[in-house]
XYZ file of N, CA and C in Angstrom:
681
model
N -7.329 63.623 -72.193
C -6.504 62.465 -71.837
C -5.425 62.200 -72.920
N -4.214 61.894 -72.499
C -3.156 61.543 -73.381
C -2.893 60.021 -73.424
N -2.617 59.540 -74.545
C -2.256 58.086 -74.666
C -0.971 57.815 -74.008
N -0.939 56.754 -73.192
C 0.323 56.317 -72.524
C 0.508 54.816 -72.883
N 1.275 54.599 -73.938
C 1.476 53.279 -74.506
C 2.826 52.754 -74.079
N 2.911 51.610 -73.509
C 4.158 51.008 -73.039
C 4.677 49.922 -73.947
N 3.782 49.347 -74.743
C 4.166 48.372 -75.740
C 3.108 48.295 -76.798
N 3.580 48.192 -78.048
C 2.552 47.992 -79.117
C 3.253 47.302 -80.315
N 2.525 46.307 -80.865
C 2.917 45.707 -82.137
C 1.649 45.383 -82.882
N 1.684 44.546 -83.895
C 0.500 44.214 -84.678
C -0.500 43.380 -83.914
N -0.148 42.852 -82.734
C -0.939 41.928 -82.008
C -1.386 42.418 -80.697
N -0.593 43.256 -80.027
C -0.832 43.677 -78.653
C -0.767 45.178 -78.488
N -1.463 45.613 -77.456
C -1.344 46.981 -77.040
C -1.370 46.980 -75.517
N -0.308 47.511 -74.878
C -0.236 47.552 -73.379
C -0.146 49.021 -73.023
N -1.115 49.478 -72.234
C -1.225 50.947 -71.942
C -1.410 51.141 -70.444
N -1.328 52.433 -70.042
C -1.538 52.772 -68.669
C -2.929 53.292 -68.483
N -3.711 52.652 -67.636
C -5.046 53.092 -67.337
C -5.015 54.199 -66.250
N -5.611 55.320 -66.426
C -5.701 56.302 -65.441
C -6.650 55.877 -64.307
N -6.387 56.411 -63.106
C -7.286 56.091 -61.950
C -8.672 56.690 -62.300
N -9.705 55.988 -61.783
C -11.061 56.438 -61.867
C -11.663 56.477 -63.261
N -11.081 55.782 -64.189
C -11.590 55.639 -65.529
C -12.071 54.223 -65.741
N -13.302 53.963 -66.249
C -13.701 52.602 -66.457
C -12.909 51.969 -67.609
N -12.675 50.679 -67.519
C -11.971 49.970 -68.621
C -12.869 49.860 -69.804
N -14.153 49.623 -69.644
C -15.104 49.531 -70.738
C -16.319 50.296 -70.351
N -17.175 50.533 -71.301
C -18.384 51.389 -71.154
C -19.246 50.819 -70.042
N -19.762 51.669 -69.171
C -20.659 51.309 -68.094
C -21.786 52.287 -67.995
N -22.629 52.187 -66.928
C -23.805 52.995 -66.819
C -23.487 54.457 -66.608
N -22.283 54.771 -66.214
C -21.882 56.177 -65.927
C -21.847 57.000 -67.218
N -21.662 56.304 -68.361
C -21.457 56.940 -69.664
C -20.202 57.857 -69.704
N -19.313 57.687 -68.729
C -18.024 58.344 -68.804
C -17.154 57.703 -69.910
N -16.222 58.474 -70.405
C -15.318 57.913 -71.418
C -14.546 56.721 -70.808
N -14.510 55.625 -71.469
C -13.847 54.425 -71.051
C -12.536 54.170 -71.826
N -11.642 53.360 -71.248
C -10.315 53.158 -71.822
C -10.412 52.452 -73.161
N -11.267 51.458 -73.282
C -11.403 50.739 -74.506
C -11.843 51.647 -75.673
N -12.874 52.453 -75.414
C -13.373 53.356 -76.467
C -12.314 54.337 -76.797
N -11.582 54.898 -75.820
C -10.551 55.918 -76.053
C -9.471 55.329 -77.008
N -8.987 54.156 -76.733
C -7.866 53.620 -77.570
C -8.381 53.165 -78.920
N -9.617 52.670 -79.057
C -10.158 52.421 -80.398
C -10.141 53.652 -81.228
N -10.652 54.758 -80.656
C -10.733 56.016 -81.440
C -9.281 56.553 -81.679
N -8.381 56.389 -80.681
C -6.988 56.859 -80.841
C -6.310 56.150 -81.987
N -6.429 54.848 -82.098
C -5.826 54.066 -83.159
C -6.444 54.344 -84.469
N -7.772 54.529 -84.493
C -8.533 54.843 -85.753
C -8.008 56.180 -86.333
N -7.812 57.182 -85.481
C -7.345 58.505 -85.971
C -5.825 58.458 -86.290
N -5.033 57.864 -85.442
C -3.579 57.827 -85.670
C -3.259 57.048 -86.965
N -3.887 55.925 -87.140
C -3.526 55.099 -88.307
C -4.448 55.332 -89.532
N -5.365 56.299 -89.363
C -6.292 56.677 -90.456
C -7.007 55.458 -91.004
N -7.608 54.720 -90.064
C -8.324 53.489 -90.457
C -9.760 53.848 -90.844
N -10.208 53.328 -91.991
C -11.549 53.740 -92.457
C -12.717 53.030 -91.721
N -12.488 51.804 -91.231
C -13.557 51.060 -90.558
C -13.344 51.040 -89.030
N -14.060 50.110 -88.386
C -13.964 49.973 -86.984
C -12.648 49.324 -86.585
N -12.130 49.779 -85.458
C -10.843 49.165 -84.972
C -11.142 48.031 -83.981
N -10.491 46.894 -84.214
C -10.647 45.750 -83.314
C -9.708 45.920 -82.117
N -10.226 45.853 -80.932
C -9.438 45.908 -79.702
C -10.130 44.971 -78.713
N -9.458 43.930 -78.342
C -10.051 42.925 -77.430
C -9.620 43.131 -76.003
N -10.582 43.067 -75.118
C -10.317 43.260 -73.639
C -9.829 41.927 -73.078
N -8.650 41.877 -72.520
C -8.082 40.611 -72.016
C -8.388 40.469 -70.529
N -8.229 41.540 -69.788
C -8.480 41.511 -68.363
C -8.971 42.875 -67.887
N -9.326 43.064 -66.643
C -9.873 44.310 -66.189
C -9.155 44.824 -64.944
N -9.354 46.108 -64.666
C -8.961 46.724 -63.455
C -10.171 47.446 -62.842
N -10.279 47.397 -61.534
C -11.386 48.172 -60.895
C -11.259 49.640 -61.347
N -12.384 50.306 -61.396
C -12.381 51.715 -61.860
C -11.455 52.579 -61.139
N -11.349 52.578 -59.760
C -10.441 53.465 -59.110
C -8.931 53.143 -59.258
N -8.669 51.892 -59.728
C -7.276 51.447 -59.756
C -6.595 51.872 -61.109
N -5.341 52.197 -61.011
C -4.556 52.628 -62.180
C -3.434 51.650 -62.484
N -2.821 51.765 -63.715
C -1.664 50.956 -64.045
C -1.874 50.232 -65.382
N -1.050 49.209 -65.565
C -0.927 48.529 -66.853
C -2.133 47.673 -67.169
N -2.596 47.707 -68.389
C -3.647 46.827 -68.909
C -3.335 46.382 -70.292
N -3.672 45.166 -70.608
C -3.381 44.538 -71.911
C -4.618 44.510 -72.800
N -4.469 44.989 -74.069
C -5.514 44.808 -75.073
C -4.925 43.948 -76.174
N -5.750 43.162 -76.861
C -5.388 42.415 -78.058
C -5.825 43.141 -79.290
N -4.958 43.224 -80.274
C -5.331 43.913 -81.529
C -5.878 42.972 -82.574
N -5.816 41.679 -82.359
C -6.367 40.689 -83.250
C -7.203 39.678 -82.493
N -8.141 39.020 -83.116
C -8.939 37.989 -82.456
C -8.067 36.796 -82.097
N -7.013 36.479 -82.871
C -6.137 35.398 -82.562
C -5.393 35.685 -81.235
N -4.888 36.889 -81.094
C -4.111 37.270 -79.918
C -5.102 37.266 -78.702
N -6.315 37.736 -78.907
C -7.307 37.781 -77.827
C -7.626 36.392 -77.307
N -7.819 35.438 -78.245
C -8.126 34.106 -77.832
C -6.980 33.443 -77.042
N -5.756 33.649 -77.545
C -4.596 33.057 -76.936
C -4.303 33.678 -75.579
N -4.515 34.964 -75.432
C -4.265 35.640 -74.154
C -5.284 35.255 -73.166
N -6.544 35.130 -73.563
C -7.606 34.683 -72.665
C -7.295 33.282 -72.144
N -6.793 32.426 -73.038
C -6.427 31.073 -72.632
C -5.271 31.125 -71.621
N -4.236 31.960 -71.921
C -3.174 32.126 -71.038
C -3.580 32.589 -69.649
N -4.554 33.530 -69.640
C -5.068 34.031 -68.379
C -5.749 32.906 -67.573
N -6.515 32.097 -68.229
C -7.173 30.938 -67.583
C -6.143 29.985 -66.979
N -5.027 29.820 -67.697
C -3.953 28.895 -67.309
C -3.046 29.549 -66.305
N -3.299 30.800 -65.890
C -2.463 31.551 -64.981
C -1.047 31.718 -65.529
N -1.016 31.875 -66.836
C 0.301 32.031 -67.536
C 0.603 33.489 -67.777
N -0.238 34.385 -67.264
C 0.061 35.815 -67.367
C 0.313 36.296 -65.901
N 1.526 36.706 -65.629
C 1.904 37.108 -64.284
C 1.631 38.629 -64.110
N 0.694 38.917 -63.211
C 0.311 40.323 -62.961
C 0.744 40.754 -61.614
N 1.565 41.768 -61.492
C 2.052 42.223 -60.162
C 1.578 43.665 -59.933
N 1.254 43.863 -58.666
C 0.695 45.149 -58.239
C 1.547 45.803 -57.109
N 1.518 47.057 -56.989
C 2.007 47.755 -55.846
C 0.882 48.320 -55.084
N 0.913 48.241 -53.794
C -0.167 48.782 -52.963
C 0.406 49.426 -51.674
N -0.255 50.451 -51.218
C 0.082 51.031 -49.913
C -1.026 50.597 -48.937
N -0.653 49.891 -47.833
C -1.656 49.450 -46.887
C -1.469 50.077 -45.558
N -2.513 50.131 -44.793
C -2.417 50.701 -43.426
C -1.685 49.685 -42.538
N -0.834 50.238 -41.699
C -0.085 49.402 -40.709
C 1.047 48.569 -41.291
N 1.551 47.658 -40.511
C 2.660 46.859 -40.862
C 2.318 45.364 -40.705
N 2.240 44.646 -41.785
C 1.920 43.194 -41.671
C 2.910 42.468 -40.774
N 2.392 41.500 -40.023
C 3.232 40.764 -39.088
C 4.364 40.006 -39.799
N 4.030 39.431 -40.937
C 5.003 38.781 -41.774
C 5.425 39.638 -42.975
N 6.716 39.683 -43.327
C 7.172 40.481 -44.447
C 6.743 39.921 -45.778
N 6.414 38.661 -45.842
C 5.926 38.055 -47.048
C 5.043 36.871 -46.732
N 4.218 36.485 -47.652
C 3.334 35.368 -47.422
C 2.379 35.119 -48.569
N 1.606 34.056 -48.425
C 0.524 33.743 -49.339
C -0.833 33.793 -48.608
N -1.749 34.490 -49.257
C -3.090 34.573 -48.626
C -4.072 33.746 -49.465
N -4.740 32.830 -48.774
C -5.792 32.070 -49.418
C -7.075 32.208 -48.716
N -8.051 32.758 -49.434
C -9.396 32.977 -48.825
C -10.411 32.488 -49.818
N -11.695 32.441 -49.331
C -12.784 32.127 -50.261
C -13.727 33.345 -50.259
N -14.004 33.868 -51.488
C -14.770 35.074 -51.627
C -16.114 34.828 -52.256
N -17.045 35.620 -51.866
C -18.362 35.686 -52.451
C -18.714 37.112 -52.799
N -19.192 37.285 -54.019
C -19.531 38.681 -54.455
C -21.035 38.860 -54.426
N -21.489 39.896 -53.724
C -22.873 40.368 -53.757
C -22.997 41.293 -54.982
N -23.551 40.812 -56.034
C -23.617 41.597 -57.250
C -24.487 42.808 -57.130
N -25.521 42.758 -56.283
C -26.342 43.898 -56.111
C -25.583 45.077 -55.503
N -24.706 44.780 -54.590
C -23.929 45.819 -53.900
C -22.564 46.009 -54.551
N -22.226 45.178 -55.527
C -20.894 45.179 -56.144
C -19.784 45.172 -55.055
N -19.932 44.236 -54.133
C -18.983 44.142 -53.053
C -18.719 42.606 -52.775
N -17.458 42.316 -52.452
C -17.053 40.950 -52.204
C -16.764 40.766 -50.753
N -16.946 39.561 -50.218
C -16.773 39.216 -48.842
C -16.026 37.917 -48.728
N -15.224 37.822 -47.600
C -14.547 36.530 -47.289
C -15.606 35.693 -46.591
N -15.765 34.478 -47.140
C -16.766 33.555 -46.614
C -16.131 32.147 -46.336
N -16.914 31.295 -45.770
C -16.515 29.948 -45.529
C -16.300 29.166 -46.857
N -15.371 28.273 -46.926
C -15.199 27.493 -48.157
C -16.445 26.671 -48.491
N -17.309 26.451 -47.538
C -18.511 25.707 -47.761
C -19.667 26.543 -48.386
N -19.431 27.847 -48.465
C -20.449 28.716 -49.066
C -20.699 28.275 -50.529
N -21.966 28.190 -50.880
C -22.298 27.652 -52.211
C -21.677 28.396 -53.388
N -21.523 29.705 -53.214
C -20.981 30.520 -54.314
C -19.546 31.022 -54.001
N -18.899 30.403 -53.046
C -17.529 30.789 -52.731
C -16.559 30.469 -53.843
N -15.628 31.338 -54.114
C -14.571 31.114 -55.088
C -13.244 31.291 -54.391
N -12.337 30.379 -54.613
C -11.017 30.445 -54.014
C -10.233 31.638 -54.568
N -9.570 32.360 -53.645
C -8.754 33.542 -53.986
C -7.392 33.393 -53.398
N -6.371 33.553 -54.203
C -5.031 33.399 -53.681
C -4.103 34.468 -54.265
N -3.262 34.983 -53.378
C -2.235 35.961 -53.783
C -1.019 35.788 -52.963
N 0.116 36.253 -53.481
C 1.335 36.338 -52.727
C 1.704 37.829 -52.509
N 2.197 38.154 -51.262
C 2.549 39.518 -51.043
C 3.966 39.606 -50.443
N 4.603 40.756 -50.604
C 5.927 41.003 -50.072
C 6.033 42.453 -49.694
N 6.402 42.733 -48.437
C 6.580 44.118 -47.955
C 7.848 44.624 -48.489
N 7.866 45.767 -49.216
C 9.062 46.310 -49.863
C 9.628 47.498 -48.998
N 8.767 48.188 -48.323
C 9.191 49.404 -47.551
C 8.087 49.710 -46.579
N 8.498 50.509 -45.555
C 7.547 50.912 -44.521
C 7.795 52.341 -44.089
N 6.683 53.057 -43.810
C 6.769 54.349 -43.178
C 6.212 54.226 -41.797
N 5.977 55.307 -41.108
C 5.459 55.202 -39.702
C 4.135 54.482 -39.676
N 3.237 54.808 -40.567
C 1.904 54.288 -40.470
C 1.501 53.304 -41.560
N 2.336 53.249 -42.629
C 1.873 52.450 -43.830
C 3.025 51.518 -44.298
N 2.674 50.604 -45.159
C 3.600 49.693 -45.770
C 3.374 49.698 -47.327
N 4.515 49.626 -48.023
C 4.463 49.466 -49.452
C 4.575 47.938 -49.727
N 3.627 47.412 -50.434
C 3.539 45.958 -50.649
C 3.493 45.593 -52.110
N 4.241 44.550 -52.525
C 4.137 44.013 -53.876
C 3.251 42.822 -53.802
N 2.292 42.751 -54.747
C 1.309 41.667 -54.709
C 1.253 41.002 -56.049
N 1.335 39.651 -56.084
C 1.145 38.869 -57.270
C -0.107 38.044 -57.204
N -0.972 38.227 -58.152
C -2.204 37.477 -58.148
C -2.007 36.087 -58.625
N -2.601 35.094 -57.905
C -2.645 33.697 -58.385
C -4.007 33.415 -58.981
N -5.017 34.198 -58.561
C -6.354 34.078 -59.122
C -6.854 35.473 -59.419
N -7.947 35.617 -60.122
C -8.430 36.868 -60.541
C -9.855 37.138 -60.136
N -10.106 37.227 -58.829
C -11.441 37.461 -58.311
C -11.757 38.931 -58.194
N -13.008 39.246 -58.237
C -13.451 40.628 -58.123
C -12.986 41.291 -56.818
N -12.299 42.405 -56.944
C -11.847 43.218 -55.772
C -10.929 42.406 -54.880
N -10.238 41.391 -55.431
C -9.511 40.376 -54.654
C -8.496 41.012 -53.718
N -7.537 41.813 -54.285
C -6.541 42.395 -53.456
C -7.072 43.237 -52.314
N -8.052 44.030 -52.644
C -8.705 44.908 -51.632
C -9.348 44.137 -50.534
N -10.037 43.100 -50.873
C -10.740 42.268 -49.854
C -9.751 41.482 -48.980
N -8.814 40.834 -49.674
C -7.892 39.975 -48.921
C -6.957 40.791 -47.990
N -6.489 41.892 -48.435
C -5.614 42.723 -47.564
C -6.415 43.266 -46.390
N -7.656 43.680 -46.653
C -8.562 44.150 -45.563
C -8.834 43.024 -44.586
N -8.999 41.816 -45.072
C -9.257 40.654 -44.194
C -8.021 40.356 -43.343
N -6.837 40.589 -43.910
C -5.619 40.409 -43.182
C -5.438 41.417 -42.050
N -6.173 42.509 -42.166
C -6.053 43.545 -41.133
C -5.347 44.814 -41.635
N -5.089 44.809 -42.968
C -4.328 45.967 -43.521
C -5.007 46.456 -44.821
N -6.118 47.208 -44.606
C -6.834 47.713 -45.803
C -5.959 48.683 -46.597
N -6.252 48.789 -47.851
C -5.474 49.729 -48.751
C -5.774 51.179 -48.395
N -4.729 51.966 -48.505
C -4.849 53.389 -48.351
C -5.849 53.894 -49.413
N -6.763 54.649 -48.941
C -7.707 55.360 -49.848
C -8.889 54.512 -50.370
N -8.948 53.270 -49.929
C -10.037 52.381 -50.431
C -11.318 52.745 -49.680
N -12.233 53.350 -50.388
C -13.498 53.819 -49.753
C -14.421 52.659 -49.504
N -14.335 51.566 -50.315
C -15.266 50.509 -50.167
C -14.893 49.501 -49.040
N -13.581 49.158 -49.017
C -13.128 48.113 -48.040
C -12.323 48.669 -46.908
N -12.147 49.976 -46.858
C -11.392 50.600 -45.774
C -12.004 51.879 -45.286
N -13.316 51.954 -45.377
C -13.993 53.232 -45.016
C -13.702 53.695 -43.550
N -13.472 52.759 -42.676
C -13.240 53.099 -41.286
C -11.945 53.757 -41.022
N -10.936 53.600 -41.958
C -9.607 54.176 -41.684
C -9.253 55.182 -42.814
N -9.999 55.306 -43.859
C -9.684 56.222 -44.944
C -10.617 57.420 -44.936
N -10.141 58.499 -45.564
C -10.958 59.726 -45.643
C -11.597 59.796 -47.036
N -12.812 60.328 -47.087
C -13.492 60.513 -48.352
C -12.645 61.443 -49.242
N -12.441 60.960 -50.498
C -11.726 61.786 -51.423
C -10.257 61.257 -51.612
N -9.784 60.447 -50.702
C -8.411 59.876 -50.904
C -8.430 58.895 -52.092
N -7.382 58.984 -52.862
C -7.248 58.060 -53.986
C -6.669 56.707 -53.621
N -7.292 55.623 -53.981
C -6.842 54.317 -53.607
C -5.396 54.080 -54.140
N -4.540 53.544 -53.274
C -3.090 53.304 -53.608
C -2.939 51.881 -54.058
N -3.470 51.593 -55.247
C -3.268 50.264 -55.847
C -2.891 50.477 -57.314
N -1.799 49.960 -57.711
C -1.206 50.224 -59.043
C -0.736 48.937 -59.724
N -1.274 48.618 -60.900
C -0.842 47.465 -61.680
C 0.434 47.819 -62.366
N 1.559 47.323 -61.792
C 2.823 47.806 -62.231
C 3.650 46.918 -63.156
N 3.279 45.579 -63.298
C 4.047 44.742 -64.116
C 3.160 43.644 -64.703
N 3.351 43.329 -65.959
C 2.775 42.150 -66.621
C 3.925 41.384 -67.288
N 3.837 40.084 -67.128
C 4.823 39.173 -67.759
C 4.138 37.974 -68.321
N 4.442 37.680 -69.593
C 3.822 36.585 -70.273
C 4.565 36.279 -71.567
N 4.163 35.160 -72.173
C 4.785 34.764 -73.462
C 3.879 35.389 -74.536
N 4.551 36.140 -75.477
C 3.828 36.756 -76.558
C 2.978 35.742 -77.246
N 1.665 36.028 -77.486
C 0.780 35.004 -78.022
C 1.084 34.568 -79.466
N 1.833 35.403 -80.176
C 2.169 35.060 -81.623
C 3.643 34.865 -81.840
N 4.478 35.767 -81.282
C 5.904 35.676 -81.443
C 6.538 34.582 -80.554
N 5.799 34.213 -79.481
C 6.279 33.144 -78.571
C 7.531 33.560 -77.839
N 7.711 34.821 -77.600
C 8.846 35.354 -76.920
C 8.410 35.938 -75.532
N 9.255 35.858 -74.513
C 8.868 36.392 -73.184
C 8.749 37.917 -73.240
N 7.723 38.404 -72.583
C 7.483 39.865 -72.611
C 7.269 40.318 -71.139
N 7.981 41.361 -70.733
C 7.863 41.867 -69.373
C 7.819 43.372 -69.463
N 6.703 43.972 -68.984
C 6.501 45.395 -69.038
C 6.216 45.907 -67.646
N 6.926 47.048 -67.326
C 6.736 47.670 -66.007
C 6.361 49.117 -66.158
N 5.573 49.600 -65.191
C 5.266 51.048 -65.110
C 5.113 51.373 -63.621
N 5.855 52.346 -63.146
C 5.796 52.759 -61.770
C 4.691 53.800 -61.492
N 4.188 53.839 -60.323
C 3.138 54.806 -59.971
C 3.768 56.227 -59.954
N 2.961 57.249 -60.010
C 3.444 58.640 -60.061
C 4.066 58.976 -58.719
N 5.072 59.874 -58.746
C 5.749 60.384 -57.578
C 4.901 61.457 -56.973
N 3.718 61.052 -56.439
C 2.775 62.036 -55.868
C 1.955 61.360 -54.794
N 1.272 62.144 -53.946
C 0.360 61.575 -52.964
C 1.121 60.636 -52.031
N 0.447 59.594 -51.625
C 0.949 58.678 -50.613
C 2.236 57.947 -51.122
N 2.371 57.807 -52.405
C 3.523 57.128 -52.993
C 4.837 57.787 -52.610
N 4.824 59.078 -52.329
C 6.060 59.764 -52.046
C 6.674 59.429 -50.710
N 5.896 58.659 -49.868
C 6.431 58.215 -48.590
C 7.468 57.015 -48.755
N 7.574 56.523 -49.991
C 8.369 55.353 -50.190
C 9.373 55.545 -51.358
N 10.462 54.733 -51.275
C 11.457 54.788 -52.383
C 11.045 53.811 -53.387
N 10.662 54.277 -54.534
C 10.214 53.389 -55.665
C 11.340 53.056 -56.603
N 12.524 53.664 -56.423
C 13.548 53.564 -57.414
C 14.181 52.156 -57.520
N 14.105 51.369 -56.414
C 14.751 50.062 -56.426
C 13.810 48.885 -56.659
N 12.568 49.194 -57.098
C 11.603 48.160 -57.315
C 11.905 47.428 -58.623
């Protein structure tokens, strides 16, 4: 694996997470992103002790794109607070089956996660463990069978984009968990974390970082140059 760093200073590290790599160590014992970059920084900077790297947010294992790490505890605390206040704007690109009836809109659902199955469901707002989930979407381009959609999260629920788009009737291309009826085994999920925007936790300056998905697979059906 090669390091793909989009932004770095003394406080922050913003990198590209590869698809199918866990963000942090899990039961699979596969190399995870957090461990990789701790070791990368330790070797690159010839640091004698342990490297501090704080996890600010997560991406599902099959999902690729931008992820933010904090290089100091102060930055980690401030970024976590910004995330709670919804002051970190996270935008995604997704390829979904079919063509949504509306070219843009806001989806509001209530989700419940079955932790045993690691699967989330749309439930009634009266469900005891229901959590409100909200996102905005905009259709950017369409092919014969699919749509390219930009999604901005308003909340950060588990599997939120995948569940809400499936509930809308447009599951994500390649999503084996929430779109098994329309996807083939082995297809890579087309969900990419392409932009993060927030105020730098220390410098107090606006920061906007973008990374486009690779020009391969299902992404080649769409023009990504004008995004």
